[in-house]
GROMACS .gro file of C-alpha atoms in nm:
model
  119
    1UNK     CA    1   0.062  -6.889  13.640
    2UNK     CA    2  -0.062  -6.690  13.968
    3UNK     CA    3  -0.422  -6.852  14.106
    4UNK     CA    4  -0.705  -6.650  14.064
    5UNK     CA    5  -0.807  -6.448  14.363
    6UNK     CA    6  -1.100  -6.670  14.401
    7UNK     CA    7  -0.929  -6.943  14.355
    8UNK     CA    8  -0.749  -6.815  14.658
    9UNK     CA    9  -1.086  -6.782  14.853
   10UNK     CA   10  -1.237  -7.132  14.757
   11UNK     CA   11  -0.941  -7.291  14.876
   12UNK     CA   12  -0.985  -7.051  15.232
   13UNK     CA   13  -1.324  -7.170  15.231
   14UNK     CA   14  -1.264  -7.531  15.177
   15UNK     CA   15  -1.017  -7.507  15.489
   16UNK     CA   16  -1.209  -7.295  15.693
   17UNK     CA   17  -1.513  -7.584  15.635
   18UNK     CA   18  -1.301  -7.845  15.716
   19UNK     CA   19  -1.215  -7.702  16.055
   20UNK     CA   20  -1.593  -7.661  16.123
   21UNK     CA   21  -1.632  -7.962  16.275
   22UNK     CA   22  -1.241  -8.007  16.410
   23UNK     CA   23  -1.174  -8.006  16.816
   24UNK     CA   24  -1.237  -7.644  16.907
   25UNK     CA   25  -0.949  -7.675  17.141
   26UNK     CA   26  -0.723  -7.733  16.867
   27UNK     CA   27  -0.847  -7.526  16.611
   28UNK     CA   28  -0.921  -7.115  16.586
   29UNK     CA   29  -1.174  -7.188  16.335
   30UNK     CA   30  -1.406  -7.474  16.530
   31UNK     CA   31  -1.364  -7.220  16.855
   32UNK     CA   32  -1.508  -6.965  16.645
   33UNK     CA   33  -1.795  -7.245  16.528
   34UNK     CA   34  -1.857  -7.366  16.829
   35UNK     CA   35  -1.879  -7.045  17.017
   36UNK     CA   36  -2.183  -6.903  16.747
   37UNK     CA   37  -2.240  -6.674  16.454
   38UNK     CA   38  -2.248  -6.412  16.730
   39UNK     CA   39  -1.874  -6.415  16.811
   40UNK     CA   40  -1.793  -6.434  16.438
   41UNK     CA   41  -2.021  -6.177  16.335
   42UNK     CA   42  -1.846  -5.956  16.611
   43UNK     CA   43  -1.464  -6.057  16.527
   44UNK     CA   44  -1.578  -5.969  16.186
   45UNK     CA   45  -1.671  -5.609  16.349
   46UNK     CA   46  -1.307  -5.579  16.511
   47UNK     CA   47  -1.122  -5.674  16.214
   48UNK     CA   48  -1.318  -5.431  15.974
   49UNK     CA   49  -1.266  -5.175  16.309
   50UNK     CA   50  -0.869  -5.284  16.268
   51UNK     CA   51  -0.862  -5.197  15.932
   52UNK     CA   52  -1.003  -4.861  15.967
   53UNK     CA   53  -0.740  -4.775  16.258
   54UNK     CA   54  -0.461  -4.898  16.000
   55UNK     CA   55  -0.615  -4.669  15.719
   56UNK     CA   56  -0.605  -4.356  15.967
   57UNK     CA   57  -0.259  -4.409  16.031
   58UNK     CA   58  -0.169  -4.475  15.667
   59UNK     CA   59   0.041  -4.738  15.716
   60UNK     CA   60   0.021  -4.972  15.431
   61UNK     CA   61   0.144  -5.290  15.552
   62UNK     CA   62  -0.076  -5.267  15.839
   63UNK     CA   63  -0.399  -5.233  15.630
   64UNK     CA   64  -0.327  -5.553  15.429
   65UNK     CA   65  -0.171  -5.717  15.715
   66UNK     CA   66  -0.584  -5.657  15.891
   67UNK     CA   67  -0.754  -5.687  15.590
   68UNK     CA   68  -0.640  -6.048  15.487
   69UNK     CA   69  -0.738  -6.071  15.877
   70UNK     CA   70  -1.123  -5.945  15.829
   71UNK     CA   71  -1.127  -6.129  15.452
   72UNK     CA   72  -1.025  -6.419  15.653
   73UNK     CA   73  -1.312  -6.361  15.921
   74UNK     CA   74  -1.555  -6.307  15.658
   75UNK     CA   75  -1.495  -6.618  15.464
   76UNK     CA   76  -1.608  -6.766  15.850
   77UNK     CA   77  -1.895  -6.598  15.848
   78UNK     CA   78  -2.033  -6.688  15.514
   79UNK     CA   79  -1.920  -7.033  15.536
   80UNK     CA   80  -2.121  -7.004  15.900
   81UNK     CA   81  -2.437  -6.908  15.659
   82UNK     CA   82  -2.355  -7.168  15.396
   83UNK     CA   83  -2.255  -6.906  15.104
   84UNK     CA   84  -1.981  -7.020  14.900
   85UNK     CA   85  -1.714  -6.674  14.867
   86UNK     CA   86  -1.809  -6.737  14.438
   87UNK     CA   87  -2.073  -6.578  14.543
   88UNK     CA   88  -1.970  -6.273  14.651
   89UNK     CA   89  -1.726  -6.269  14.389
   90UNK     CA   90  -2.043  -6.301  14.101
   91UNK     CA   91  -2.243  -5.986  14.330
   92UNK     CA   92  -1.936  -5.784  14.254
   93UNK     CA   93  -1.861  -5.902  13.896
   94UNK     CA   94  -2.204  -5.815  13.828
   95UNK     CA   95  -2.196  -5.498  13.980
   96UNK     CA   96  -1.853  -5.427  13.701
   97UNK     CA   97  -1.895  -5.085  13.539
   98UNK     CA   98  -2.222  -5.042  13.731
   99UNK     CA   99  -2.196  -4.645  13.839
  100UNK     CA  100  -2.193  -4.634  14.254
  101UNK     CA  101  -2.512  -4.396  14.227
  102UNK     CA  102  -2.676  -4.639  13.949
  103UNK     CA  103  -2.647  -4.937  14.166
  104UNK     CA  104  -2.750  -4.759  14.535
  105UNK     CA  105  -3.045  -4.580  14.304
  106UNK     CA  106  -3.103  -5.004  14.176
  107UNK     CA  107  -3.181  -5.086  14.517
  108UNK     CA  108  -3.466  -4.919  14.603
  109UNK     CA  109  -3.672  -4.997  14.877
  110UNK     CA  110  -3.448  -5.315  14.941
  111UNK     CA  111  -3.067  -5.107  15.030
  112UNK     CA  112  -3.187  -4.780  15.082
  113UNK     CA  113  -2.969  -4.462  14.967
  114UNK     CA  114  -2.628  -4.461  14.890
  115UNK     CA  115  -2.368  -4.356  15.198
  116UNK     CA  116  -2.338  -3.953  15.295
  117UNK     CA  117  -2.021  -3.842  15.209
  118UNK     CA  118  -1.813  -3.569  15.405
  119UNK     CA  119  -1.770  -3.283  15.213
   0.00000   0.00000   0.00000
């Protein structure tokens, strides 16, 4: 039997908290700890940047090649906020068969207006 894809991103999570705490000169992770939620929040910035580049050039490997980069840069930012990936997982679950339009309108004040589209 495959694992779950959350299974997938527990166990990423579980690693990624592990190496928190490690020697930052051994580990990518505890460099990326020790250096702030600043740096992460920014790698997280290049790798979602990477992925667009790889989406404009339509190269398919490349996109999940930089998106299992920016998943794996975003479990290091919510682990850097103490949010376990489940819980992303239960926002989207929730938001299952939800109409895009129904869910922005949902928001209100809170998310403002759903994103302009190019014609």
């Amino acid at each position: 039997m495959r694992p779950q894809p959350g299974d997938t991103l527990a166990r990423l999570a579980a690693v990624v908290a592990s190496r928190r705490v490690a020697d930052p000169d051994q580990s990518y992770v505890a460099r990326l700890f020790a250096r702030g939620t600043d740096t992460i929040l920014k790698k997280v910035g290049e790798e979602a940047t990477e992925v667009v580049i790889a989406g404009k050039d339509g190269d398919c490997e490349k996109i999940v090649y930089e998106m299992a980069d920016l998943w794996f840069h975003c479990v290091v930012a919510l682990t850097a906020f103490g949010i376990e990936p489940a819980r992303v997982l239960a926002e989207l679950e929730r938001r299952e068969g939800l109409s895009g339009l129904a869910e922005f309108a949902g928001r209100g004040a809170q998310g403002g207006s759903p994103p302009e589209l190019s014609p």
